[in-house]
Coordinates of C-alpha atoms in Angstrom, one line a residue:
X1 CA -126.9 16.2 -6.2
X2 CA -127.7 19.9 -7.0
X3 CA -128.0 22.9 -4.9
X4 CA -129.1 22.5 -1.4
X5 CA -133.1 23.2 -1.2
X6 CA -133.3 21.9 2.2
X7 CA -132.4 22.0 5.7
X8 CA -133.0 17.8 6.7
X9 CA -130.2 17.1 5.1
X10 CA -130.9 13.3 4.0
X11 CA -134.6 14.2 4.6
X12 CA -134.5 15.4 1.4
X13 CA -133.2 13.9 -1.5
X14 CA -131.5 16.9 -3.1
X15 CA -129.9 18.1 0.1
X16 CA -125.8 19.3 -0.3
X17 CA -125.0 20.0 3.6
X18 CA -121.6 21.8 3.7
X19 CA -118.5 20.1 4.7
X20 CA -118.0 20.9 8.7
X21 CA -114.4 21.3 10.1
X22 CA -114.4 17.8 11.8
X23 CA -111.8 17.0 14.8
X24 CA -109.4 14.2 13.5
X25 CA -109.8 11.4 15.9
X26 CA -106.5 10.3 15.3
X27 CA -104.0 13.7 13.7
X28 CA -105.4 16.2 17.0
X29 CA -104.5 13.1 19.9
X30 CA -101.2 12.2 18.2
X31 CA -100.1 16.1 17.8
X32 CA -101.2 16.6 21.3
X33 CA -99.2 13.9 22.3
X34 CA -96.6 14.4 20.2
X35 CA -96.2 18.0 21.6
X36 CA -96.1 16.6 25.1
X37 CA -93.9 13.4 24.6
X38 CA -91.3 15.3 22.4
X39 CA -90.5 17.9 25.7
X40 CA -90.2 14.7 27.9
X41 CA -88.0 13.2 25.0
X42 CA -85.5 16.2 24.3
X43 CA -85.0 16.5 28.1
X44 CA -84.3 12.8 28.7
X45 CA -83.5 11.1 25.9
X46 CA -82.8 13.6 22.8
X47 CA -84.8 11.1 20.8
X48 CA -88.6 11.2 19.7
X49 CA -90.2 8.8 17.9
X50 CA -93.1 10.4 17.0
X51 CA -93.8 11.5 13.8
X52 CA -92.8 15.7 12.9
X53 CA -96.0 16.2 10.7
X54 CA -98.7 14.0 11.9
X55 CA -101.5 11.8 8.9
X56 CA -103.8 14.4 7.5
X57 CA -107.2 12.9 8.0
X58 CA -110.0 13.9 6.3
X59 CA -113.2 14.1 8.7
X60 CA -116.8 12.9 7.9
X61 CA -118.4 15.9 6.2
X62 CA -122.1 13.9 6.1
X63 CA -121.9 11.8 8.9
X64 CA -126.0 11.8 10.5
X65 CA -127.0 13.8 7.7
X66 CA -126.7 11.5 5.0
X67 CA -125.7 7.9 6.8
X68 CA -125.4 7.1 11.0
X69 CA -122.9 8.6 12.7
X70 CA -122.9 6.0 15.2
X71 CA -120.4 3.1 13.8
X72 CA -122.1 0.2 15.1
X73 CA -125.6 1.7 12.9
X74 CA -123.8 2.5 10.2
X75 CA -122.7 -1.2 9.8
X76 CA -125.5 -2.4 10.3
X77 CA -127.3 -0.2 7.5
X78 CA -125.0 -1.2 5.1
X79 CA -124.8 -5.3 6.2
X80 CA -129.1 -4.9 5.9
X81 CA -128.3 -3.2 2.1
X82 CA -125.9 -6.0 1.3
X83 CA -128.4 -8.7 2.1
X84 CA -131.1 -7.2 0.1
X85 CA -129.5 -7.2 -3.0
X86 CA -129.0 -9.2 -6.2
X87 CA -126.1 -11.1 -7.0
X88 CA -126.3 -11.4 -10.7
X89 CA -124.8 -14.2 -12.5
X90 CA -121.5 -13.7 -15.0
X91 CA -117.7 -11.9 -14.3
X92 CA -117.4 -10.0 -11.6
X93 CA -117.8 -6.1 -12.3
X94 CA -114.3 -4.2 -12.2
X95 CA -116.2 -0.6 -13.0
X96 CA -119.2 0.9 -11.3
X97 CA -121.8 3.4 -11.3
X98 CA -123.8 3.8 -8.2
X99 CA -125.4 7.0 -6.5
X100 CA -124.4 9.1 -3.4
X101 CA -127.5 10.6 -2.2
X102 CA -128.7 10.2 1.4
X103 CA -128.8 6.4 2.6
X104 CA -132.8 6.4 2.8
X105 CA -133.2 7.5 -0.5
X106 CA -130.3 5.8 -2.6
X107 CA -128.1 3.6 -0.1
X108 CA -130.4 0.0 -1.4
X109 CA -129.3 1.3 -5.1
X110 CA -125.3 1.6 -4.1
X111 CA -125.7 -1.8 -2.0
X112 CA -127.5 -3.6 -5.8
X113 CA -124.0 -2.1 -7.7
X114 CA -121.3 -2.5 -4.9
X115 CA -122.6 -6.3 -4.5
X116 CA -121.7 -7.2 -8.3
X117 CA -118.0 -6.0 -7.5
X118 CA -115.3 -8.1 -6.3
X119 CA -114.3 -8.1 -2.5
X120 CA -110.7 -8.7 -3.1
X121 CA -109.8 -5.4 -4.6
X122 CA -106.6 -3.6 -3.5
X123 CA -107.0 -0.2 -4.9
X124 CA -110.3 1.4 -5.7
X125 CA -110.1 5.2 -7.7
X126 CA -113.6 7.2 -6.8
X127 CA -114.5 9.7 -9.4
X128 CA -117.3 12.5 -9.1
X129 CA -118.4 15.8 -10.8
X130 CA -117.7 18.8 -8.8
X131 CA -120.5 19.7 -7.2
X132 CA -119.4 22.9 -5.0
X133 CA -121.1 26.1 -6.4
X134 CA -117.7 28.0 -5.3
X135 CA -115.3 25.7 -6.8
X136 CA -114.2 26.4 -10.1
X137 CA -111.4 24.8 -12.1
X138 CA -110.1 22.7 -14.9
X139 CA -109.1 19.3 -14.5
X140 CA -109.3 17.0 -11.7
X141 CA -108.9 17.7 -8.0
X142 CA -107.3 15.2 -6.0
X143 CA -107.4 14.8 -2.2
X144 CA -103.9 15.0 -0.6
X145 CA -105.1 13.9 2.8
X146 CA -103.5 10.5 3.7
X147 CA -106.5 9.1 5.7
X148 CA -110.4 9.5 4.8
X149 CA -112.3 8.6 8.5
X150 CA -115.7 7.5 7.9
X151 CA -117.2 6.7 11.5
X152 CA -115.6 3.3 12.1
X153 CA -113.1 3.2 9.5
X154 CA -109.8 4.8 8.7
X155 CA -109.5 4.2 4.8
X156 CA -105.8 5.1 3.4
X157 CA -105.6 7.6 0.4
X158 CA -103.2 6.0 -2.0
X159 CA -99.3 7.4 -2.3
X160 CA -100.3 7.2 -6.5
X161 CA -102.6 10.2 -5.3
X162 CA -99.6 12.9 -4.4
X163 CA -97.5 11.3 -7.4
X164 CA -100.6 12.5 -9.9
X165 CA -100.9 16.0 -8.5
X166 CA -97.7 16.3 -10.3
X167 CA -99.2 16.1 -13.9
X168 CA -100.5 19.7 -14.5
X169 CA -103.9 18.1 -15.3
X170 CA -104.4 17.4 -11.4
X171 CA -104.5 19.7 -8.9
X172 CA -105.9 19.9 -5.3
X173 CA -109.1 22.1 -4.5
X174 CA -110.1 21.9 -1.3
X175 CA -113.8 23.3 -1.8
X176 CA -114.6 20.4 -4.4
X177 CA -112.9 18.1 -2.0
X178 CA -115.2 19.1 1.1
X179 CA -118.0 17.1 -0.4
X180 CA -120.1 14.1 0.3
X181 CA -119.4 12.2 -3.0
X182 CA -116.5 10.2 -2.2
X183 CA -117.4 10.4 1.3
X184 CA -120.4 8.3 0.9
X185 CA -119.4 5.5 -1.1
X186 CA -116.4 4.7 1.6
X187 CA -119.2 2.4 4.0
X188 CA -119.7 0.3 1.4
X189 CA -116.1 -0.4 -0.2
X190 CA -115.4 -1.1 4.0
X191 CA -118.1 -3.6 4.6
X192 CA -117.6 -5.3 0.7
X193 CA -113.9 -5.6 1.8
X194 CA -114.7 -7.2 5.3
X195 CA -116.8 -10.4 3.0
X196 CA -113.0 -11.3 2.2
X197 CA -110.6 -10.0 5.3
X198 CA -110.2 -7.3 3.0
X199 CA -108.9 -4.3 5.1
X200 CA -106.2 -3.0 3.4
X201 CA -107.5 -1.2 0.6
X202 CA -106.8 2.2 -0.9
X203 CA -108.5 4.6 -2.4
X204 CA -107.5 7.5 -5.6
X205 CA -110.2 10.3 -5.1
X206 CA -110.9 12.8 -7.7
X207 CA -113.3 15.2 -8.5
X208 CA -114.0 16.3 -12.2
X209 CA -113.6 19.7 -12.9
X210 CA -114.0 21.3 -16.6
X211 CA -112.1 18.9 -19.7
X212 CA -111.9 18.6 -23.1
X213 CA -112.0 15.5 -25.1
X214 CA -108.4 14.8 -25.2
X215 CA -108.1 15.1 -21.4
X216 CA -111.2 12.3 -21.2
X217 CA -109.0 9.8 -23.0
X218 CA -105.8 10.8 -20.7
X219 CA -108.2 10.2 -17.6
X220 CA -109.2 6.9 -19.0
X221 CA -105.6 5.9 -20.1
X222 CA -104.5 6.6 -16.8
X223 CA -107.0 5.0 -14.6
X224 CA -106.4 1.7 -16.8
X225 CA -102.5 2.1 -16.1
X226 CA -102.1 2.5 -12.6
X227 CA -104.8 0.4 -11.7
X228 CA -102.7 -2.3 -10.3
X229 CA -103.2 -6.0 -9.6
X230 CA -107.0 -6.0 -8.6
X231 CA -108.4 -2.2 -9.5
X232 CA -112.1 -1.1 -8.6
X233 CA -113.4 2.2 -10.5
X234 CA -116.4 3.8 -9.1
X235 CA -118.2 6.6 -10.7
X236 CA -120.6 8.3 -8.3
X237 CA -123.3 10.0 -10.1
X238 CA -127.1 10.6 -9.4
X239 CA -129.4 11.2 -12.7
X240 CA -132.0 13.4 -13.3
X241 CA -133.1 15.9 -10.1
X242 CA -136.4 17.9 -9.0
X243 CA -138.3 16.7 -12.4
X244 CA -142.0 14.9 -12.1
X245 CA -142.0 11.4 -11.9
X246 CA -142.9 10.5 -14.8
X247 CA -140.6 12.9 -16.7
X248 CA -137.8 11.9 -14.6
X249 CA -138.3 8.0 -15.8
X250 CA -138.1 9.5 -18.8
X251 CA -135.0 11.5 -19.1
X252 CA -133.3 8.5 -16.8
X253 CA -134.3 5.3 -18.9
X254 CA -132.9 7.3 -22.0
X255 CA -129.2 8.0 -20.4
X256 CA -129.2 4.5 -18.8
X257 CA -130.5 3.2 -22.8
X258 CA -127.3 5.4 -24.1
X259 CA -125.1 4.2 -21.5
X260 CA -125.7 0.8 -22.1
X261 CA -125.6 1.2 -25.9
X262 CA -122.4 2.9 -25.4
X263 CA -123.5 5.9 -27.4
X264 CA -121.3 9.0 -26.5
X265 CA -123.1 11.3 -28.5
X266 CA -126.3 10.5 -26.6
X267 CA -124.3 10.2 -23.4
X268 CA -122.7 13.9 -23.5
X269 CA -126.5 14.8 -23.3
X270 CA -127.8 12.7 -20.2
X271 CA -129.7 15.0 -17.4
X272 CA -127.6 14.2 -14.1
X273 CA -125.6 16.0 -11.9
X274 CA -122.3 15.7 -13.8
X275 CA -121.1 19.1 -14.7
X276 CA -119.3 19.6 -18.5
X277 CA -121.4 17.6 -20.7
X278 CA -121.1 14.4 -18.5
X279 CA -117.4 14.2 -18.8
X280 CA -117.8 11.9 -15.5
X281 CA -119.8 9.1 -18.2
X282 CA -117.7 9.8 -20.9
X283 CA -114.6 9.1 -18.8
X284 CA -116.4 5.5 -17.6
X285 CA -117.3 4.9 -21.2
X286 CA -113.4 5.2 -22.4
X287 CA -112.0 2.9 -19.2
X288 CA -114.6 0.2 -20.5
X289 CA -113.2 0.5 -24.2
X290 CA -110.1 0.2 -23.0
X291 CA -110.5 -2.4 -20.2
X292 CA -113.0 -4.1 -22.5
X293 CA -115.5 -3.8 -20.2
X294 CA -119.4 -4.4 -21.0
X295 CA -122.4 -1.9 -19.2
X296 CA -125.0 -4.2 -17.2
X297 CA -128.3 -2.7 -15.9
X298 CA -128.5 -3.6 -12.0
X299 CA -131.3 -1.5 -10.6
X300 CA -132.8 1.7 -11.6
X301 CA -134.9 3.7 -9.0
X302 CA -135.9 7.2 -7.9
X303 CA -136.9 8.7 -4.7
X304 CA -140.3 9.0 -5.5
X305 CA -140.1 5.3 -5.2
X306 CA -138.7 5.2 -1.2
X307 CA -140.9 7.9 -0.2
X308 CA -144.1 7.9 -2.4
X309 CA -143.8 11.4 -3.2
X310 CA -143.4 12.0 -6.9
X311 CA -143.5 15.9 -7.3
X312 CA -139.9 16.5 -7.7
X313 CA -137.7 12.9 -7.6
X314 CA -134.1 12.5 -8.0
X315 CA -132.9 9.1 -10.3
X316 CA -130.3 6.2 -9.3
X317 CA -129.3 3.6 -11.2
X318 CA -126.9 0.8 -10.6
X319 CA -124.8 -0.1 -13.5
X320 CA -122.1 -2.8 -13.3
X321 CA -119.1 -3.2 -16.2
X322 CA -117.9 -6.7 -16.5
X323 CA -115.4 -7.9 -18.7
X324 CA -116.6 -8.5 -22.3
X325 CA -117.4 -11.9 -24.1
X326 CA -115.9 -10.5 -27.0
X327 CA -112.4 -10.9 -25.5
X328 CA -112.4 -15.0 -26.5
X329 CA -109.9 -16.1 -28.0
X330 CA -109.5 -17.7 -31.4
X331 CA -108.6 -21.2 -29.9
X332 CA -111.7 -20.8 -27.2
X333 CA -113.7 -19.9 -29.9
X334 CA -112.6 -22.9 -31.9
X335 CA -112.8 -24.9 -29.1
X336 CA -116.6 -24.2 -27.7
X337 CA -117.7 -24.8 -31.7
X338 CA -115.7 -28.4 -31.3
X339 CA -117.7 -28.8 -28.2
X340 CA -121.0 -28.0 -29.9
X341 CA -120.5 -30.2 -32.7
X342 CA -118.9 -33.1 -30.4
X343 CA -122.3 -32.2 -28.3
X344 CA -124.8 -32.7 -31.3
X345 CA -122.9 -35.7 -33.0
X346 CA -123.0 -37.8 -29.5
X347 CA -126.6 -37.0 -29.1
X348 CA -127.7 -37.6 -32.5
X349 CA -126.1 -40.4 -33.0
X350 CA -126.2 -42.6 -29.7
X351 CA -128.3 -40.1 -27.3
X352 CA -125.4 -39.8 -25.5
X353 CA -124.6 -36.3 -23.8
X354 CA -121.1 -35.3 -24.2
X355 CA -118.9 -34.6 -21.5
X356 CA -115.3 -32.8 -22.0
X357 CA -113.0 -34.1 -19.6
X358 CA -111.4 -31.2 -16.8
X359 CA -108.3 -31.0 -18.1
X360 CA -109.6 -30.1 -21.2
X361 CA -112.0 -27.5 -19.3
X362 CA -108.9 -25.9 -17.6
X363 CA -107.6 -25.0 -21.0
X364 CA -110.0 -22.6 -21.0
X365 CA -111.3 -20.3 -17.9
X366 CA -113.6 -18.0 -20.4
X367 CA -115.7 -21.4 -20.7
X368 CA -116.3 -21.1 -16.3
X369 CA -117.9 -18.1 -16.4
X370 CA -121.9 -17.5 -17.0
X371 CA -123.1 -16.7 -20.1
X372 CA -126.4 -16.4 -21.9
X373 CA -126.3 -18.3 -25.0
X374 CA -128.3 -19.3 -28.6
X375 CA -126.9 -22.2 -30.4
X376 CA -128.1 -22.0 -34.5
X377 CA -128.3 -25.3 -36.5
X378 CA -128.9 -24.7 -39.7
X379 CA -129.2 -27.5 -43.1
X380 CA -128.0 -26.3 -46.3
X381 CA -127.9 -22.5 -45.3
X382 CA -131.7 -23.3 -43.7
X383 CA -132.8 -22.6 -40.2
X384 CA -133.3 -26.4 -38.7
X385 CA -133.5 -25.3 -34.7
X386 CA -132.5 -22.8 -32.4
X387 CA -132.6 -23.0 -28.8
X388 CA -131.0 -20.7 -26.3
X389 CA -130.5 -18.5 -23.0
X390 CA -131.6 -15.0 -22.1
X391 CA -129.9 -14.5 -19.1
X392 CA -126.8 -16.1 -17.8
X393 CA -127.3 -19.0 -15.3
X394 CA -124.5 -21.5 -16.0
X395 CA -121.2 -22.0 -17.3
X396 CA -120.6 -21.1 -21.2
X397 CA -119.7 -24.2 -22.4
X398 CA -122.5 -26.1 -19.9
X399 CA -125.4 -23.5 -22.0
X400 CA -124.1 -23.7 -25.0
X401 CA -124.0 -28.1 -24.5
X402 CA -127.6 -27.7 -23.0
X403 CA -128.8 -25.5 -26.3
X404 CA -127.2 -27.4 -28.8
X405 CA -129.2 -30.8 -27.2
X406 CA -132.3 -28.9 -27.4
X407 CA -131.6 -27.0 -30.6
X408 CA -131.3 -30.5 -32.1
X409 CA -134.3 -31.6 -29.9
X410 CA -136.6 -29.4 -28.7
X411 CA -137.0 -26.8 -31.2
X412 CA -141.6 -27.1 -31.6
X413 CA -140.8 -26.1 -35.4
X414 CA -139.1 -28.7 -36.4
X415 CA -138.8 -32.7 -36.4
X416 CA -136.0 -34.3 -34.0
X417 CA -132.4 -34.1 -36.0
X418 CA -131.6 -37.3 -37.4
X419 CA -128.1 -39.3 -37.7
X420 CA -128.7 -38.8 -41.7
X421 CA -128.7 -35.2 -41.6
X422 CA -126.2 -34.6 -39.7
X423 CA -123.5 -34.3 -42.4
X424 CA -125.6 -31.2 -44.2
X425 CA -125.8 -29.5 -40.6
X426 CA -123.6 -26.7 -39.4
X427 CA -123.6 -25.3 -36.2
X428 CA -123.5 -21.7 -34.7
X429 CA -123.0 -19.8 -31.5
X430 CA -124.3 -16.7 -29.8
X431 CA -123.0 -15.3 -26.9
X432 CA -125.1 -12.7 -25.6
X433 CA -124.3 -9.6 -23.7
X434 CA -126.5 -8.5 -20.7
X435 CA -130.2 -7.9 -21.6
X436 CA -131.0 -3.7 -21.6
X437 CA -134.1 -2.4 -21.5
X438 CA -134.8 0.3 -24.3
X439 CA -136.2 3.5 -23.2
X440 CA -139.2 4.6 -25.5
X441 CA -140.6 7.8 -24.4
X442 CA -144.3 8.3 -25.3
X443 CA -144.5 8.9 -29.0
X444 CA -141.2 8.0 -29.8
X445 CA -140.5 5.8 -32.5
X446 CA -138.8 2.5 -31.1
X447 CA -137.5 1.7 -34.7
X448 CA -135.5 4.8 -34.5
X449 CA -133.7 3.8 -31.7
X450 CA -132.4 0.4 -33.2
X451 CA -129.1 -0.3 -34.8
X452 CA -130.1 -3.2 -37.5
X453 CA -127.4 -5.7 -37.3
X454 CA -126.2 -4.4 -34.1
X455 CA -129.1 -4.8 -31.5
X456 CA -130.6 -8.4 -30.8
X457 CA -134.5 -7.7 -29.5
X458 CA -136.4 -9.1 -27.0
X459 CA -140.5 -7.9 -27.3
X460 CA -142.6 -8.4 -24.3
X461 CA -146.1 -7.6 -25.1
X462 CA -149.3 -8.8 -22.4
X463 CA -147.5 -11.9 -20.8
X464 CA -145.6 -12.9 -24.0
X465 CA -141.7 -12.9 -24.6
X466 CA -139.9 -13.3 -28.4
X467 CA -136.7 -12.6 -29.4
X468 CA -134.4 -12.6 -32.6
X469 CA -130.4 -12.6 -32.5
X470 CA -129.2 -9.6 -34.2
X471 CA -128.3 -12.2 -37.3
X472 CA -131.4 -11.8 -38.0
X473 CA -131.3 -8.6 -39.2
X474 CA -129.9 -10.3 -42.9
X475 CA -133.0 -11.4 -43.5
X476 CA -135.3 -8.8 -42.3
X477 CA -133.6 -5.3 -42.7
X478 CA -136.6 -3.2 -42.2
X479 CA -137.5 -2.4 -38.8
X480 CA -141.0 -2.0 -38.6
X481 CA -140.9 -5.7 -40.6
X482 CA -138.7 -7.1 -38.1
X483 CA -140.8 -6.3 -34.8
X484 CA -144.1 -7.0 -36.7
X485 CA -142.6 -10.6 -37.3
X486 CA -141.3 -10.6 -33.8
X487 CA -145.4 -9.8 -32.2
X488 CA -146.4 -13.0 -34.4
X489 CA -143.9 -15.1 -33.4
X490 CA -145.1 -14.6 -30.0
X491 CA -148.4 -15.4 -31.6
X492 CA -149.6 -11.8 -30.9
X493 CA -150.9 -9.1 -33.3
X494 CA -148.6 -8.3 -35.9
X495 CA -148.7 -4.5 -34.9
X496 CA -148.3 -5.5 -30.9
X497 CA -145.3 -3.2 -30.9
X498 CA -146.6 -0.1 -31.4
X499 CA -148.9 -0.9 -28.3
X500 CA -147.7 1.3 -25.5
X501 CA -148.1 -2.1 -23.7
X502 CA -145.3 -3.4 -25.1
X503 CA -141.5 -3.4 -23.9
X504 CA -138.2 -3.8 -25.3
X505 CA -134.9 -5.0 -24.3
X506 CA -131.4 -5.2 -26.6
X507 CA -128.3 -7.0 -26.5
X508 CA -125.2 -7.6 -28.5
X509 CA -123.6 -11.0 -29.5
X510 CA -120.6 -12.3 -30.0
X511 CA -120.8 -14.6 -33.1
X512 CA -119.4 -18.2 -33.6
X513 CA -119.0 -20.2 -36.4
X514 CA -120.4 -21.6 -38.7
X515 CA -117.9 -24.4 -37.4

């Protein structure tokens, strides 16, 4: 969030309150009674127990400005969040991007990104942009408090974080530490832990400061290396601030569109609150190259649409990183074509739909997960049906069975596949990365804003959907051809994408066979 313009605090979407010197509930007792027990001690005993330098705590900085301060609301805030949102279907997300502004304005957003996590993790490293006018630095500032206290939680700050401080590219600023960032994100993580017994958590927190490229790749290498058994990344970031409606939309959709296309160049120049070119989503895009993660679109919102007031807004967006399809295997890849043409051959031939047995499933946990897929036959290098999924609602290798039956089937532009055919008929698979939608501004050109042979496109235009894999590119290199066959295959207009009624979303494949 930018600089404080406000004195509601989470009345107002932009509002930065201070950090206030909170009491420690637990440090100020224990030193008190530390001080009291260790006179009865040295007098009786000449033994203490007690501990010389009490936990550091870190105190609630935003507690009843931007969340409850009462525990027992607070929970209940975030359970009400957690209920409302989506679930999507696939591999749970080990990277997140979620907001941090006031709980009225963004706290539904955070619940739609924190719900596509995990609930098992053990350590989870926050990341932020430094957002204290007065704090200045390079590098990253870590928190050397051993306990952050978020009204009904004590959340420990990982030992890893005093063992970083010892690289020079760490240091501790207490200024950049006294914000609401981190702070706010910590009722979430407590209440997604709780859905598993999961209490014992620990967090990394660090707040960007000024860095150069090289030091972006060093945050990202180490982030991927001391994550641990079962790491969680979130990156807290808000978009766009204080900008009309409508232009806000527009400068958000086209960083989200960037984000999910992966596009650094773009990236480095998304309006948000990230200071230094957006080092924050330039850090997150690294950690996914190297985890081999893949950007998923949960929600995108701004506060013009909580409060109705659309003068100045400030943009959220959800964005979940999942592990990629691309990471399959040679042998899963050989086997799920096996099971596509084993698939096609029992139905062709007997109408029989094949079933692999579950030992052979266990071979192969990629095929458990949810995937969208397109299954391709083609006869003598000739389309001959293609059938497939958008959006991920079953197993991988229970979609791509179902497509390859109805690709042999079902396909309304062609005749039934017949036993006699099936020797001149190869099979291939498409295995499609989470729908995006493509932000066009008004009089932007969409076709500038495809990568031919990259981007797979789905064309909604007045109630009508129509898609083509990215393969499809071969055969139709020029853009403005391409969408102009994708309106008639709709059966609209041939020039329904330059309609400002008209939407698009992209995706990437992974590519299979032909086997």
């Amino acid at each position: 969030m930018r600089g404080g313009r406000g004195k509601k605090g989470a009345s107002e979407p932009g509002s930065r309150p201070q950090a206030r010197p909170g009491k420690p509930l637990v440090g100020g007792a224990a030193a008190t009674f530390c001080s009291f027990l260790g006179f009865f001690c040295a007098v009786t005993l000449g033994v203490c127990a007690c501990r010389a330098n009490p936990p550091k705590i870190r105190p609630p900085a935003v507690a009843g400005q931007f969340y409850p301060a009462d525990p027992a609301k607070l929970e209940a805030a975030v359970k009400n969040f957690f209920e409302k949102a989506p679930r999507k279907p696939g591999e749970r997300a080990e990277a997140l991007l979620v907001p941090h502004a006031g709980y009225a304005f963004s706290g539904q957003v955070a619940a739609d990104g924190f719900a596509q996590a995990p609930s098992d993790f053990s350590r989870v490293f926050i990341l932020t942009a430094n957002h204290n006018p007065g704090a200045r630095y390079h590098g990253v500032s870590l928190d050397d408090s051993d306990i952050y206290h978020v009204p009904g939680a004590d959340i420990t700050v990982a030992p890893l974080t005093r063992k970083l401080i010892e690289n020079p590219l760490f240091l501790v600023n207490e200024p950049a530490n006294s914000m609401h960032m981190v702070e706010v994100e910590l009722p979430f993580l407590v209440e997604l832990g709780k859905q598993a017994g999961n209490e014992g958590f620990e967090i990394v927190p660090m707040v960007l400061g000024t860095l150069n490229d090289a030091e972006i790749v060093e945050i990202a290498e180490i982030l991927h290396r001391q994550g641990g058994e079962k790491p969680l990344y979130v990156f807290s970031l808000d978009l766009s601030h204080y900008f009309p409606y409508e232009r806000a939309v527009a400068l958000d959709r086209s960083c989200l569109d960037a984000l999910l296309a992966k596009d650094r160049a773009r990236v480095s120049r998304c309006t948000t609150d990230s200071t230094d070119r957006n080092s924050l989503l330039l850090i997150l895009l690294e950690l996914a190259r190297v985890r081999g993660l893949e950007p998923d679109l949960v929600t995108y919102k701004n506060s013009g649409d909580v409060t109705g007031e659309t003068d100045r807004v400030v943009g959220y967006a959800a964005v979940a990183f999942r592990p990629s399809t691309s990471s399959l295997a040679p042998n899963e890849r050989a086997a799920l074509l096996d099971l596509a043409r084993k698939t096609l051959t029992q139905f062709v031939t007997r109408r029989v739909t094949y079933s692999p047995s579950e030992e052979e499933l266990k071979r192969f946990p990629s095929f458990y997960r949810a995937r969208a897929t397109f299954v391709t036959l083609k006869k003598g290098g000739f389309l001959r049906g293609c059938i497939g999924s958008l959006q991920p609602s079953r197993p991988l290798w229970l979609d791509v069975r179902e497509n390859t039956i109805a690709a042999a089937s079902q396909d309304r532009r062609f005749s039934p596949v017949t036993e006699e055919e099936l020797g001149n008929i190869t099979v291939e698979i498409s295995i499609l990365s989470p729908l995006r939608p493509l932000a066009v501004a008004p009089g932007e050109e969409v076709t500038r804003l495809l990568r031919p042979g990259i981007d797979g496109v789905v064309l909604s235009f007045r109630g009508h959907r129509s898609t083509y894999l990215p393969e499809v590119w071969e055969e139709l290199p020029d853009a403005e051809e391409f969408l102009s066959r994708l309106c008639r295959k709709q059966g609209s207009p041939a020039g329904c994408w330059k309609s400002g009624e008209a939407s698009f979303e992209t995706y990437e494949t992974v590519h299979l066979g032909p086997g």
